[in-house]
């Protein structure tokens, strides 16, 4: 596994040429999907998508009850 890097971009600062090269290299890398945490998509994972909608609806109902 690669080295973990943390960077805080400050407002008004510019990226160095090395940082720009890293971003360009990362943009050209292929997408890797996580089998343990699949993308929630109505076409590819309809069960997860419907569970997400149910959970979001329940959350919204709880929030609405608290505000009332």
Short mmCIF file of C-alpha atoms in Angstrom, two decimals:
data_model
loop_
_atom_site.label_atom_id
_atom_site.label_comp_id
_atom_site.label_asym_id
_atom_site.label_seq_id
_atom_site.Cartn_x
_atom_site.Cartn_y
_atom_site.Cartn_z
CA UNK A 1 0.00 0.00 0.00
CA UNK A 2 1.23 3.51 -0.78
CA UNK A 3 2.28 6.15 1.64
CA UNK A 4 -0.56 8.11 3.24
CA UNK A 5 -0.32 11.83 2.51
CA UNK A 6 -2.16 14.66 4.26
CA UNK A 7 -2.20 18.13 2.75
CA UNK A 8 -4.10 21.26 3.72
CA UNK A 9 -4.54 23.72 0.88
CA UNK A 10 -4.40 27.30 2.11
CA UNK A 11 -6.52 29.92 0.39
CA UNK A 12 -4.51 31.85 -2.18
CA UNK A 13 -1.64 29.34 -2.34
CA UNK A 14 -0.66 27.75 -5.63
CA UNK A 15 0.10 24.10 -6.36
CA UNK A 16 3.69 23.18 -7.08
CA UNK A 17 4.58 21.48 -10.37
CA UNK A 18 5.09 18.20 -8.43
CA UNK A 19 1.60 18.45 -6.95
CA UNK A 20 0.08 19.16 -10.36
CA UNK A 21 1.91 16.13 -11.79
CA UNK A 22 0.58 13.93 -8.96
CA UNK A 23 -2.99 15.11 -9.61
CA UNK A 24 -2.65 14.47 -13.35
CA UNK A 25 -1.22 10.99 -12.70
CA UNK A 26 -4.08 10.20 -10.30
CA UNK A 27 -6.67 11.36 -12.84
CA UNK A 28 -5.33 8.90 -15.40
CA UNK A 29 -5.51 5.90 -13.04
CA UNK A 30 -8.37 3.42 -13.47
CA UNK A 31 -11.26 3.39 -11.03
CA UNK A 32 -11.05 0.56 -8.47
CA UNK A 33 -14.30 -0.60 -6.92
CA UNK A 34 -14.42 -1.74 -3.31
CA UNK A 35 -16.08 -5.16 -2.96
CA UNK A 36 -16.73 -4.62 0.77
CA UNK A 37 -18.44 -1.28 0.16
CA UNK A 38 -20.10 -1.38 -3.26
CA UNK A 39 -21.46 1.66 -5.04
CA UNK A 40 -25.14 2.24 -4.35
CA UNK A 41 -26.69 2.29 -7.80
CA UNK A 42 -30.33 1.59 -8.70
CA UNK A 43 -29.29 -0.49 -11.71
CA UNK A 44 -26.35 -2.51 -10.38
CA UNK A 45 -27.38 -2.83 -6.71
CA UNK A 46 -31.17 -2.34 -6.50
CA UNK A 47 -31.41 -3.94 -3.03
CA UNK A 48 -28.88 -1.50 -1.56
CA UNK A 49 -30.52 1.41 -3.35
CA UNK A 50 -33.99 0.62 -1.99
CA UNK A 51 -32.54 0.14 1.51
CA UNK A 52 -30.85 3.54 1.22
CA UNK A 53 -34.13 5.19 0.21
CA UNK A 54 -35.97 3.56 3.12
CA UNK A 55 -33.27 4.63 5.60
CA UNK A 56 -33.22 8.19 4.26
CA UNK A 57 -37.02 8.38 4.45
CA UNK A 58 -37.00 7.17 8.06
CA UNK A 59 -34.28 9.66 8.95
CA UNK A 60 -36.27 12.49 7.38
CA UNK A 61 -39.41 11.45 9.28
CA UNK A 62 -37.48 11.44 12.58
CA UNK A 63 -36.10 14.90 11.85
CA UNK A 64 -39.56 16.20 10.94
CA UNK A 65 -41.04 14.81 14.19
CA UNK A 66 -38.35 16.54 16.26
CA UNK A 67 -39.04 19.90 14.60
CA UNK A 68 -42.81 19.65 15.12
#
